[in-house]
Amino acid sequence: MAISATSYSPKDFQLAFVPETTIGTAVISSATLINIDSIEMPSLNPQQVLDIRHGLGRTLKAVDIFVSDSLTVKEISFSGIADNVTMPELIENITGDSSDSYAILNNYEPAGMAVGTASITDTAHTVTVILDNPSAGYQMVFAGCVLTSLTVSGDIGEESGRLKVSGTFKTGMKPDLSPASAATFGTTAHFNDNYFMSEYAVGESGATVQIAGISDPVLKSFSFTIENDAQFMGFDDDGNYQVIQRALPEVTATLDAVIKYDANTDQLVETFAQQTSASAVSNQLTMATANTGGDFNIDIDNSIITDVSFSEEEAMFLSVSQRAIASSTSTDPFFTITANAS
């Protein structure tokens, strides 16, 4: 084989997802592209047993090797820009809620999803994830994916406070690494429809900032993470898992924020040190009603402070970490996220 002179830029690669109408059956048309920062190699996780077996010679032999891609979990991680098209669909998938305000309730116990279940009409179940490779015939198509981790973050000192997103999809289906037909993608116009931290500005109509029970702190940055892992069970004769079960052992939501240390926030050190198991503080980030890009709002009624520490910025700030906790009312929201377009 002669040397190839062709080279590809890392920016030639794309990542997209599309809801499935039948759980575990790939859809490769009109996929929504994610505005990624850079491409990451999916974790294919093949089974490899390379233990030397009994025999002559203290060396690994070809006959000793066991390799298989059956009954393994694949992971596709990404990071990029949060926009008002992809964020509603990503939030819908990780929460399993197909309403406009995406919530996980205190009594959240999601039903399992069976591969082959048809007539799905939303993004709350499974999606096909497509890694678009510029080398013809070598796209990576991952069917039966669920989003198991999602982080939305913003820093007022970076890109004018534009919100960023990162996450991880998982699937128990074998991927198609050389599909016969190439996937097609929708427009990228939504890449310009972003959310900004400036829409949380105190004094703007409808805007609210509350961190650890403190109203109107000076907010520098935040990071909100949802972890809703999936376990894969059952099997077919092709080596695919057949059941997807969410929230085993639990679903978690955490909020980290950096706020200015001043007369409004200095009591947080005492609050953290003296809180009890019955203590709870609330958090709310609500964007102004007049913004043009849409809303990304966070509402956590009950949380426990897990850490308070100094953060030396241009002035002294506090780094505050919290974790959502359920209230005694089982049908109240564990947390609620609003993610929509203008």
mmCIF file of C-alpha atoms in Angstrom:
data_model
loop_
_atom_site.group_PDB
_atom_site.id
_atom_site.type_symbol
_atom_site.label_atom_id
_atom_site.label_comp_id
_atom_site.label_asym_id
_atom_site.label_seq_id
_atom_site.Cartn_x
_atom_site.Cartn_y
_atom_site.Cartn_z
ATOM 1 C CA MET A 1 0.000 0.000 0.000
ATOM 2 C CA ALA A 2 1.385 3.379 -1.032
ATOM 3 C CA ILE A 3 1.638 6.212 1.449
ATOM 4 C CA SER A 4 -1.434 8.476 1.589
ATOM 5 C CA ALA A 5 -0.915 12.221 1.259
ATOM 6 C CA THR A 6 -4.376 12.997 2.668
ATOM 7 C CA SER A 7 -4.594 14.661 6.079
ATOM 8 C CA TYR A 8 -7.614 15.738 8.105
ATOM 9 C CA SER A 9 -7.968 18.617 10.511
ATOM 10 C CA PRO A 10 -9.403 17.802 13.943
ATOM 11 C CA LYS A 11 -12.066 20.391 13.023
ATOM 12 C CA ASP A 12 -13.232 18.125 10.159
ATOM 13 C CA PHE A 13 -14.874 15.833 12.716
ATOM 14 C CA GLN A 14 -18.417 16.436 14.001
ATOM 15 C CA LEU A 15 -20.698 15.000 16.683
ATOM 16 C CA ALA A 16 -24.480 14.775 16.441
ATOM 17 C CA PHE A 17 -27.461 12.986 17.982
ATOM 18 C CA VAL A 18 -31.017 12.199 16.910
ATOM 19 C CA PRO A 19 -33.996 10.698 18.826
ATOM 20 C CA GLU A 20 -34.844 7.077 18.038
ATOM 21 C CA THR A 21 -38.373 5.985 17.180
ATOM 22 C CA THR A 22 -37.518 2.406 18.186
ATOM 23 C CA ILE A 23 -35.221 1.929 21.172
ATOM 24 C CA GLY A 24 -31.869 0.589 20.005
ATOM 25 C CA THR A 25 -32.515 1.092 16.267
ATOM 26 C CA ALA A 26 -30.207 3.662 14.717
ATOM 27 C CA VAL A 27 -31.547 6.778 13.013
ATOM 28 C CA ILE A 28 -29.032 8.458 10.712
ATOM 29 C CA SER A 29 -31.016 11.285 9.112
ATOM 30 C CA SER A 30 -31.506 14.929 10.154
ATOM 31 C CA ALA A 31 -29.231 14.576 13.181
ATOM 32 C CA THR A 32 -28.653 17.628 15.381
ATOM 33 C CA LEU A 33 -25.030 18.731 15.505
ATOM 34 C CA ILE A 34 -23.468 19.701 18.837
ATOM 35 C CA ASN A 35 -21.224 22.769 18.782
ATOM 36 C CA ILE A 36 -18.243 20.870 20.184
ATOM 37 C CA ASP A 37 -14.923 22.347 21.309
ATOM 38 C CA SER A 38 -12.947 19.335 20.162
ATOM 39 C CA ILE A 39 -13.534 15.700 19.310
ATOM 40 C CA GLU A 40 -12.918 12.903 21.797
ATOM 41 C CA MET A 41 -12.346 9.278 20.876
ATOM 42 C CA PRO A 42 -15.306 7.219 22.137
ATOM 43 C CA SER A 43 -14.502 4.563 24.728
ATOM 44 C CA LEU A 44 -15.230 1.322 22.866
ATOM 45 C CA ASN A 45 -14.182 -0.876 25.801
ATOM 46 C CA PRO A 46 -13.679 -4.220 24.009
ATOM 47 C CA GLN A 47 -13.126 -7.253 26.191
ATOM 48 C CA GLN A 48 -9.434 -8.198 26.136
ATOM 49 C CA VAL A 49 -8.060 -11.063 28.217
ATOM 50 C CA LEU A 50 -4.291 -11.202 27.712
ATOM 51 C CA ASP A 51 -3.326 -13.574 30.524
ATOM 52 C CA ILE A 52 -0.641 -16.047 29.680
ATOM 53 C CA ARG A 53 -2.038 -19.592 29.791
ATOM 54 C CA HIS A 54 -0.319 -22.826 30.776
ATOM 55 C CA GLY A 55 2.182 -24.178 28.267
ATOM 56 C CA LEU A 56 5.769 -24.147 27.165
ATOM 57 C CA GLY A 57 7.538 -20.823 27.173
ATOM 58 C CA ARG A 58 6.917 -17.906 29.524
ATOM 59 C CA THR A 59 5.467 -15.708 26.788
ATOM 60 C CA LEU A 60 1.990 -14.653 25.665
ATOM 61 C CA LYS A 61 0.822 -16.709 22.662
ATOM 62 C CA ALA A 62 -1.879 -15.854 20.130
ATOM 63 C CA VAL A 63 -3.886 -18.848 21.332
ATOM 64 C CA ASP A 64 -3.984 -17.337 24.854
ATOM 65 C CA ILE A 65 -5.792 -14.206 23.743
ATOM 66 C CA PHE A 66 -9.554 -13.610 24.135
ATOM 67 C CA VAL A 67 -11.010 -10.500 22.449
ATOM 68 C CA SER A 68 -14.697 -9.603 22.114
ATOM 69 C CA ASP A 69 -16.895 -6.528 21.683
ATOM 70 C CA SER A 70 -20.031 -8.299 22.949
ATOM 71 C CA LEU A 71 -21.857 -7.125 26.086
ATOM 72 C CA THR A 72 -19.705 -4.084 26.678
ATOM 73 C CA VAL A 73 -20.744 -0.519 27.439
ATOM 74 C CA LYS A 74 -19.549 2.217 25.082
ATOM 75 C CA GLU A 75 -19.121 5.844 26.178
ATOM 76 C CA ILE A 76 -19.108 8.994 24.049
ATOM 77 C CA SER A 77 -17.999 12.155 25.866
ATOM 78 C CA PHE A 78 -18.190 15.710 24.551
ATOM 79 C CA SER A 79 -17.754 19.351 25.506
ATOM 80 C CA GLY A 80 -18.918 22.447 23.705
ATOM 81 C CA ILE A 81 -21.208 25.471 23.667
ATOM 82 C CA ALA A 82 -24.714 25.413 25.169
ATOM 83 C CA ASP A 83 -27.353 26.577 22.674
ATOM 84 C CA ASN A 84 -31.126 26.782 22.717
ATOM 85 C CA VAL A 85 -31.639 23.849 20.317
ATOM 86 C CA THR A 86 -29.396 21.133 21.757
ATOM 87 C CA MET A 87 -29.848 22.004 25.449
ATOM 88 C CA PRO A 88 -33.608 21.274 25.649
ATOM 89 C CA GLU A 89 -33.058 17.894 24.000
ATOM 90 C CA LEU A 90 -30.078 17.006 26.196
ATOM 91 C CA ILE A 91 -31.957 17.973 29.372
ATOM 92 C CA GLU A 92 -35.007 16.021 28.200
ATOM 93 C CA ASN A 93 -32.912 12.909 27.671
ATOM 94 C CA ILE A 94 -31.072 12.944 30.993
ATOM 95 C CA THR A 95 -34.201 13.729 33.031
ATOM 96 C CA GLY A 96 -36.624 11.565 31.050
ATOM 97 C CA ASP A 97 -39.097 14.455 31.211
ATOM 98 C CA SER A 98 -40.645 15.577 27.928
ATOM 99 C CA SER A 99 -42.332 18.703 29.309
ATOM 100 C CA ASP A 100 -41.071 22.258 28.723
ATOM 101 C CA SER A 101 -39.834 22.555 32.326
ATOM 102 C CA TYR A 102 -37.695 19.509 32.875
ATOM 103 C CA ALA A 103 -37.943 18.140 36.395
ATOM 104 C CA ILE A 104 -36.905 15.101 38.378
ATOM 105 C CA LEU A 105 -39.241 14.570 41.314
ATOM 106 C CA ASN A 106 -38.284 13.464 44.812
ATOM 107 C CA ASN A 107 -39.981 10.084 44.214
ATOM 108 C CA TYR A 108 -38.158 9.549 40.901
ATOM 109 C CA GLU A 109 -38.093 5.853 39.973
ATOM 110 C CA PRO A 110 -37.908 5.629 36.181
ATOM 111 C CA ALA A 111 -39.214 2.616 34.315
ATOM 112 C CA GLY A 112 -36.713 0.473 32.447
ATOM 113 C CA MET A 113 -36.447 0.728 28.665
ATOM 114 C CA ALA A 114 -36.516 -2.430 26.534
ATOM 115 C CA VAL A 115 -34.578 -2.533 23.279
ATOM 116 C CA GLY A 116 -37.036 -2.910 20.420
ATOM 117 C CA THR A 117 -39.827 -0.833 21.977
ATOM 118 C CA ALA A 118 -41.333 1.148 19.102
ATOM 119 C CA SER A 119 -43.426 4.282 18.526
ATOM 120 C CA ILE A 120 -41.220 6.578 20.594
ATOM 121 C CA THR A 121 -42.043 10.223 19.858
ATOM 122 C CA ASP A 122 -39.667 12.230 22.064
ATOM 123 C CA THR A 123 -36.032 12.613 23.145
ATOM 124 C CA ALA A 124 -36.697 11.306 26.657
ATOM 125 C CA HIS A 125 -35.815 7.715 25.753
ATOM 126 C CA THR A 126 -32.813 6.801 23.549
ATOM 127 C CA VAL A 127 -30.863 8.624 20.878
ATOM 128 C CA THR A 128 -28.450 7.648 18.137
ATOM 129 C CA VAL A 129 -25.080 9.385 18.483
ATOM 130 C CA ILE A 130 -23.038 9.900 15.325
ATOM 131 C CA LEU A 131 -19.367 10.757 15.153
ATOM 132 C CA ASP A 132 -18.875 12.146 11.660
ATOM 133 C CA ASN A 133 -15.530 11.123 10.216
ATOM 134 C CA PRO A 134 -14.303 12.921 7.063
ATOM 135 C CA SER A 135 -12.913 9.623 5.756
ATOM 136 C CA ALA A 136 -15.734 8.211 3.634
ATOM 137 C CA GLY A 137 -17.392 5.069 4.996
ATOM 138 C CA TYR A 138 -16.007 5.375 8.506
ATOM 139 C CA GLN A 139 -18.575 7.329 10.466
ATOM 140 C CA MET A 140 -19.190 5.905 13.957
ATOM 141 C CA VAL A 141 -22.879 5.241 14.669
ATOM 142 C CA PHE A 142 -23.913 4.437 18.232
ATOM 143 C CA ALA A 143 -27.545 3.331 18.630
ATOM 144 C CA GLY A 144 -29.448 3.037 21.914
ATOM 145 C CA CYS A 145 -27.627 5.862 23.713
ATOM 146 C CA VAL A 146 -28.709 7.631 26.880
ATOM 147 C CA LEU A 147 -27.100 10.725 28.361
ATOM 148 C CA THR A 148 -25.772 9.776 31.791
ATOM 149 C CA SER A 149 -23.826 12.896 32.786
ATOM 150 C CA LEU A 150 -24.421 16.545 31.919
ATOM 151 C CA THR A 151 -22.647 19.678 33.151
ATOM 152 C CA VAL A 152 -23.641 23.239 32.297
ATOM 153 C CA SER A 153 -21.229 25.971 33.372
ATOM 154 C CA GLY A 154 -20.520 29.642 32.935
ATOM 155 C CA ASP A 155 -17.813 32.101 33.940
ATOM 156 C CA ILE A 156 -18.410 35.818 33.508
ATOM 157 C CA GLY A 157 -14.699 36.251 32.717
ATOM 158 C CA GLU A 158 -14.732 33.811 29.780
ATOM 159 C CA GLU A 159 -16.365 34.506 26.408
ATOM 160 C CA SER A 160 -18.615 37.184 27.936
ATOM 161 C CA GLY A 161 -20.174 34.587 30.208
ATOM 162 C CA ARG A 162 -21.358 32.282 27.421
ATOM 163 C CA LEU A 163 -22.625 29.003 28.894
ATOM 164 C CA LYS A 164 -20.705 25.796 28.143
ATOM 165 C CA VAL A 165 -21.863 22.183 28.227
ATOM 166 C CA SER A 166 -20.200 18.796 28.611
ATOM 167 C CA GLY A 167 -21.566 15.308 29.003
ATOM 168 C CA THR A 168 -21.304 11.572 28.412
ATOM 169 C CA PHE A 169 -23.562 9.262 26.424
ATOM 170 C CA LYS A 170 -23.587 5.517 27.119
ATOM 171 C CA THR A 171 -24.921 2.573 25.132
ATOM 172 C CA GLY A 172 -25.026 -1.191 25.487
ATOM 173 C CA MET A 173 -25.437 -1.730 21.727
ATOM 174 C CA LYS A 174 -22.615 -2.637 19.372
ATOM 175 C CA PRO A 175 -21.658 0.395 17.274
ATOM 176 C CA ASP A 176 -21.556 0.471 13.484
ATOM 177 C CA LEU A 177 -18.039 1.695 12.720
ATOM 178 C CA SER A 178 -18.273 1.465 8.907
ATOM 179 C CA PRO A 179 -21.916 2.128 7.987
ATOM 180 C CA ALA A 180 -23.082 1.428 4.458
ATOM 181 C CA SER A 181 -25.001 4.719 4.298
ATOM 182 C CA ALA A 182 -23.686 8.062 5.477
ATOM 183 C CA ALA A 183 -25.627 9.982 8.119
ATOM 184 C CA THR A 184 -27.113 13.350 7.263
ATOM 185 C CA PHE A 185 -27.255 16.423 9.485
ATOM 186 C CA GLY A 186 -29.468 19.433 10.012
ATOM 187 C CA THR A 187 -28.481 23.086 9.938
ATOM 188 C CA THR A 188 -25.880 24.638 12.234
ATOM 189 C CA ALA A 189 -27.780 27.925 12.534
ATOM 190 C CA HIS A 190 -28.471 27.164 16.209
ATOM 191 C CA PHE A 191 -24.747 27.461 16.974
ATOM 192 C CA ASN A 192 -25.315 31.234 17.301
ATOM 193 C CA ASP A 193 -28.298 30.941 19.672
ATOM 194 C CA ASN A 194 -26.426 30.845 22.977
ATOM 195 C CA TYR A 195 -27.158 31.468 26.643
ATOM 196 C CA PHE A 196 -25.177 34.071 28.613
ATOM 197 C CA MET A 197 -24.595 34.626 32.328
ATOM 198 C CA SER A 198 -25.366 38.333 31.842
ATOM 199 C CA GLU A 199 -29.028 37.311 31.586
ATOM 200 C CA TYR A 200 -28.900 36.512 35.328
ATOM 201 C CA ALA A 201 -28.041 40.164 36.060
ATOM 202 C CA VAL A 202 -29.570 41.476 39.286
ATOM 203 C CA GLY A 203 -32.160 44.146 38.557
ATOM 204 C CA GLU A 204 -33.103 42.830 35.111
ATOM 205 C CA SER A 205 -36.811 42.089 34.764
ATOM 206 C CA GLY A 206 -37.492 38.495 35.801
ATOM 207 C CA ALA A 207 -33.869 37.694 36.659
ATOM 208 C CA THR A 208 -33.139 35.918 39.939
ATOM 209 C CA VAL A 209 -29.879 34.801 41.527
ATOM 210 C CA GLN A 210 -29.948 32.840 44.789
ATOM 211 C CA ILE A 211 -26.983 30.742 45.891
ATOM 212 C CA ALA A 212 -27.090 28.645 49.078
ATOM 213 C CA GLY A 213 -30.079 30.637 50.294
ATOM 214 C CA ILE A 214 -28.369 34.014 49.716
ATOM 215 C CA SER A 215 -30.263 36.364 47.396
ATOM 216 C CA ASP A 216 -28.454 38.622 44.927
ATOM 217 C CA PRO A 217 -24.819 37.629 45.555
ATOM 218 C CA VAL A 218 -22.185 38.816 43.095
ATOM 219 C CA LEU A 219 -21.829 35.708 40.937
ATOM 220 C CA LYS A 220 -18.585 35.037 39.067
ATOM 221 C CA SER A 221 -19.106 31.474 37.852
ATOM 222 C CA PHE A 222 -21.188 28.357 38.337
ATOM 223 C CA SER A 223 -21.227 24.701 37.325
ATOM 224 C CA PHE A 224 -24.360 22.556 37.510
ATOM 225 C CA THR A 225 -24.008 18.785 37.075
ATOM 226 C CA ILE A 226 -26.641 16.063 36.712
ATOM 227 C CA GLU A 227 -25.534 12.432 37.057
ATOM 228 C CA ASN A 228 -28.184 9.905 36.006
ATOM 229 C CA ASP A 229 -26.282 6.728 35.258
ATOM 230 C CA ALA A 230 -27.669 3.769 33.340
ATOM 231 C CA GLN A 231 -27.195 0.064 33.895
ATOM 232 C CA PHE A 232 -27.497 -2.366 30.982
ATOM 233 C CA MET A 233 -28.964 -5.844 31.446
ATOM 234 C CA GLY A 234 -30.130 -8.857 29.454
ATOM 235 C CA PHE A 235 -28.584 -9.932 26.159
ATOM 236 C CA ASP A 236 -29.316 -11.080 22.628
ATOM 237 C CA ASP A 237 -27.407 -13.441 20.360
ATOM 238 C CA ASP A 238 -25.580 -10.522 18.708
ATOM 239 C CA GLY A 239 -23.977 -9.458 21.992
ATOM 240 C CA ASN A 240 -26.176 -6.413 22.716
ATOM 241 C CA TYR A 241 -27.712 -5.592 26.074
ATOM 242 C CA GLN A 242 -31.518 -5.574 26.008
ATOM 243 C CA VAL A 243 -32.659 -3.511 29.017
ATOM 244 C CA ILE A 244 -31.667 0.029 30.019
ATOM 245 C CA GLN A 245 -32.359 1.066 33.611
ATOM 246 C CA ARG A 246 -31.785 4.599 34.830
ATOM 247 C CA ALA A 247 -30.857 5.960 38.272
ATOM 248 C CA LEU A 248 -29.095 2.901 39.648
ATOM 249 C CA PRO A 249 -28.139 3.446 42.374
ATOM 250 C CA GLU A 250 -29.362 7.082 42.341
ATOM 251 C CA VAL A 251 -29.646 10.350 40.457
ATOM 252 C CA THR A 252 -27.629 13.300 41.758
ATOM 253 C CA ALA A 253 -27.516 17.037 41.102
ATOM 254 C CA THR A 254 -24.705 19.290 42.308
ATOM 255 C CA LEU A 255 -24.145 23.026 42.032
ATOM 256 C CA ASP A 256 -20.777 24.744 42.433
ATOM 257 C CA ALA A 257 -20.653 28.537 42.434
ATOM 258 C CA VAL A 258 -18.065 31.257 43.006
ATOM 259 C CA ILE A 259 -19.567 34.346 44.681
ATOM 260 C CA LYS A 260 -18.020 37.498 46.153
ATOM 261 C CA TYR A 261 -17.180 37.490 49.881
ATOM 262 C CA ASP A 262 -18.979 40.480 51.368
ATOM 263 C CA ALA A 263 -21.613 41.468 53.930
ATOM 264 C CA ASN A 264 -24.237 39.450 52.041
ATOM 265 C CA THR A 265 -22.268 36.200 51.938
ATOM 266 C CA ASP A 266 -19.871 36.169 54.925
ATOM 267 C CA GLN A 267 -22.352 34.130 57.005
ATOM 268 C CA LEU A 268 -22.039 31.177 54.605
ATOM 269 C CA VAL A 269 -18.933 29.952 56.432
ATOM 270 C CA GLU A 270 -20.947 29.729 59.651
ATOM 271 C CA THR A 271 -23.944 28.234 57.842
ATOM 272 C CA PHE A 272 -21.746 25.481 56.406
ATOM 273 C CA ALA A 273 -20.017 24.707 59.708
ATOM 274 C CA GLN A 274 -23.205 24.597 61.790
ATOM 275 C CA GLN A 275 -25.686 22.971 59.418
ATOM 276 C CA THR A 276 -27.402 19.762 60.497
ATOM 277 C CA SER A 277 -29.080 16.910 58.680
ATOM 278 C CA ALA A 278 -32.274 18.967 58.826
ATOM 279 C CA SER A 279 -30.662 22.012 57.212
ATOM 280 C CA ALA A 280 -31.549 22.917 53.658
ATOM 281 C CA VAL A 281 -30.770 25.902 51.459
ATOM 282 C CA SER A 282 -32.273 26.832 48.110
ATOM 283 C CA ASN A 283 -30.739 27.861 44.799
ATOM 284 C CA GLN A 284 -32.203 29.624 41.824
ATOM 285 C CA LEU A 285 -30.750 31.001 38.603
ATOM 286 C CA THR A 286 -33.415 32.585 36.408
ATOM 287 C CA MET A 287 -32.644 34.523 33.242
ATOM 288 C CA ALA A 288 -34.216 37.892 32.457
ATOM 289 C CA THR A 289 -37.486 37.801 30.558
ATOM 290 C CA ALA A 290 -36.260 40.141 27.810
ATOM 291 C CA ASN A 291 -33.304 38.047 26.606
ATOM 292 C CA THR A 292 -33.334 37.012 22.947
ATOM 293 C CA GLY A 293 -31.531 33.677 23.104
ATOM 294 C CA GLY A 294 -34.006 31.847 25.323
ATOM 295 C CA ASP A 295 -33.840 30.720 28.928
ATOM 296 C CA PHE A 296 -31.652 28.367 30.903
ATOM 297 C CA ASN A 297 -32.961 28.370 34.465
ATOM 298 C CA ILE A 298 -32.049 26.218 37.492
ATOM 299 C CA ASP A 299 -34.271 25.737 40.525
ATOM 300 C CA ILE A 300 -33.173 23.577 43.483
ATOM 301 C CA ASP A 301 -35.504 23.989 46.454
ATOM 302 C CA ASN A 302 -33.444 21.924 48.907
ATOM 303 C CA SER A 303 -29.717 21.357 49.014
ATOM 304 C CA ILE A 304 -26.970 20.647 51.513
ATOM 305 C CA ILE A 305 -23.743 22.676 51.461
ATOM 306 C CA THR A 306 -20.829 20.298 50.993
ATOM 307 C CA ASP A 307 -17.967 22.809 50.976
ATOM 308 C CA VAL A 308 -17.204 26.500 51.443
ATOM 309 C CA SER A 309 -13.699 27.794 50.772
ATOM 310 C CA PHE A 310 -11.894 30.999 49.854
ATOM 311 C CA SER A 311 -11.311 31.721 46.178
ATOM 312 C CA GLU A 312 -8.751 34.436 45.512
ATOM 313 C CA GLU A 313 -9.943 36.352 42.469
ATOM 314 C CA GLU A 314 -9.680 40.100 41.766
ATOM 315 C CA ALA A 315 -11.209 40.356 45.245
ATOM 316 C CA MET A 316 -11.879 37.641 47.804
ATOM 317 C CA PHE A 317 -14.596 35.287 46.654
ATOM 318 C CA LEU A 318 -16.161 32.137 48.108
ATOM 319 C CA SER A 319 -16.344 28.809 46.342
ATOM 320 C CA VAL A 320 -19.578 27.123 47.442
ATOM 321 C CA SER A 321 -20.457 23.503 46.633
ATOM 322 C CA GLN A 322 -23.905 21.979 47.158
ATOM 323 C CA ARG A 323 -25.837 18.816 46.503
ATOM 324 C CA ALA A 324 -29.587 18.599 45.939
ATOM 325 C CA ILE A 325 -31.589 16.705 48.568
ATOM 326 C CA ALA A 326 -35.179 15.457 48.481
ATOM 327 C CA SER A 327 -37.830 17.031 50.661
ATOM 328 C CA SER A 328 -40.412 15.082 52.644
ATOM 329 C CA THR A 329 -43.020 15.747 49.942
ATOM 330 C CA SER A 330 -42.421 12.972 47.451
ATOM 331 C CA THR A 331 -44.003 14.687 44.455
ATOM 332 C CA ASP A 332 -42.077 17.965 44.818
ATOM 333 C CA PRO A 333 -39.248 18.565 42.332
ATOM 334 C CA PHE A 334 -35.799 17.302 43.265
ATOM 335 C CA PHE A 335 -34.715 19.988 40.808
ATOM 336 C CA THR A 336 -36.256 21.784 37.840
ATOM 337 C CA ILE A 337 -34.502 22.995 34.697
ATOM 338 C CA THR A 338 -35.964 25.327 32.115
ATOM 339 C CA ALA A 339 -34.156 25.179 28.789
ATOM 340 C CA ASN A 340 -35.839 26.703 25.761
ATOM 341 C CA ALA A 341 -35.551 29.087 22.837
ATOM 342 C CA SER A 342 -36.766 32.658 22.786
#
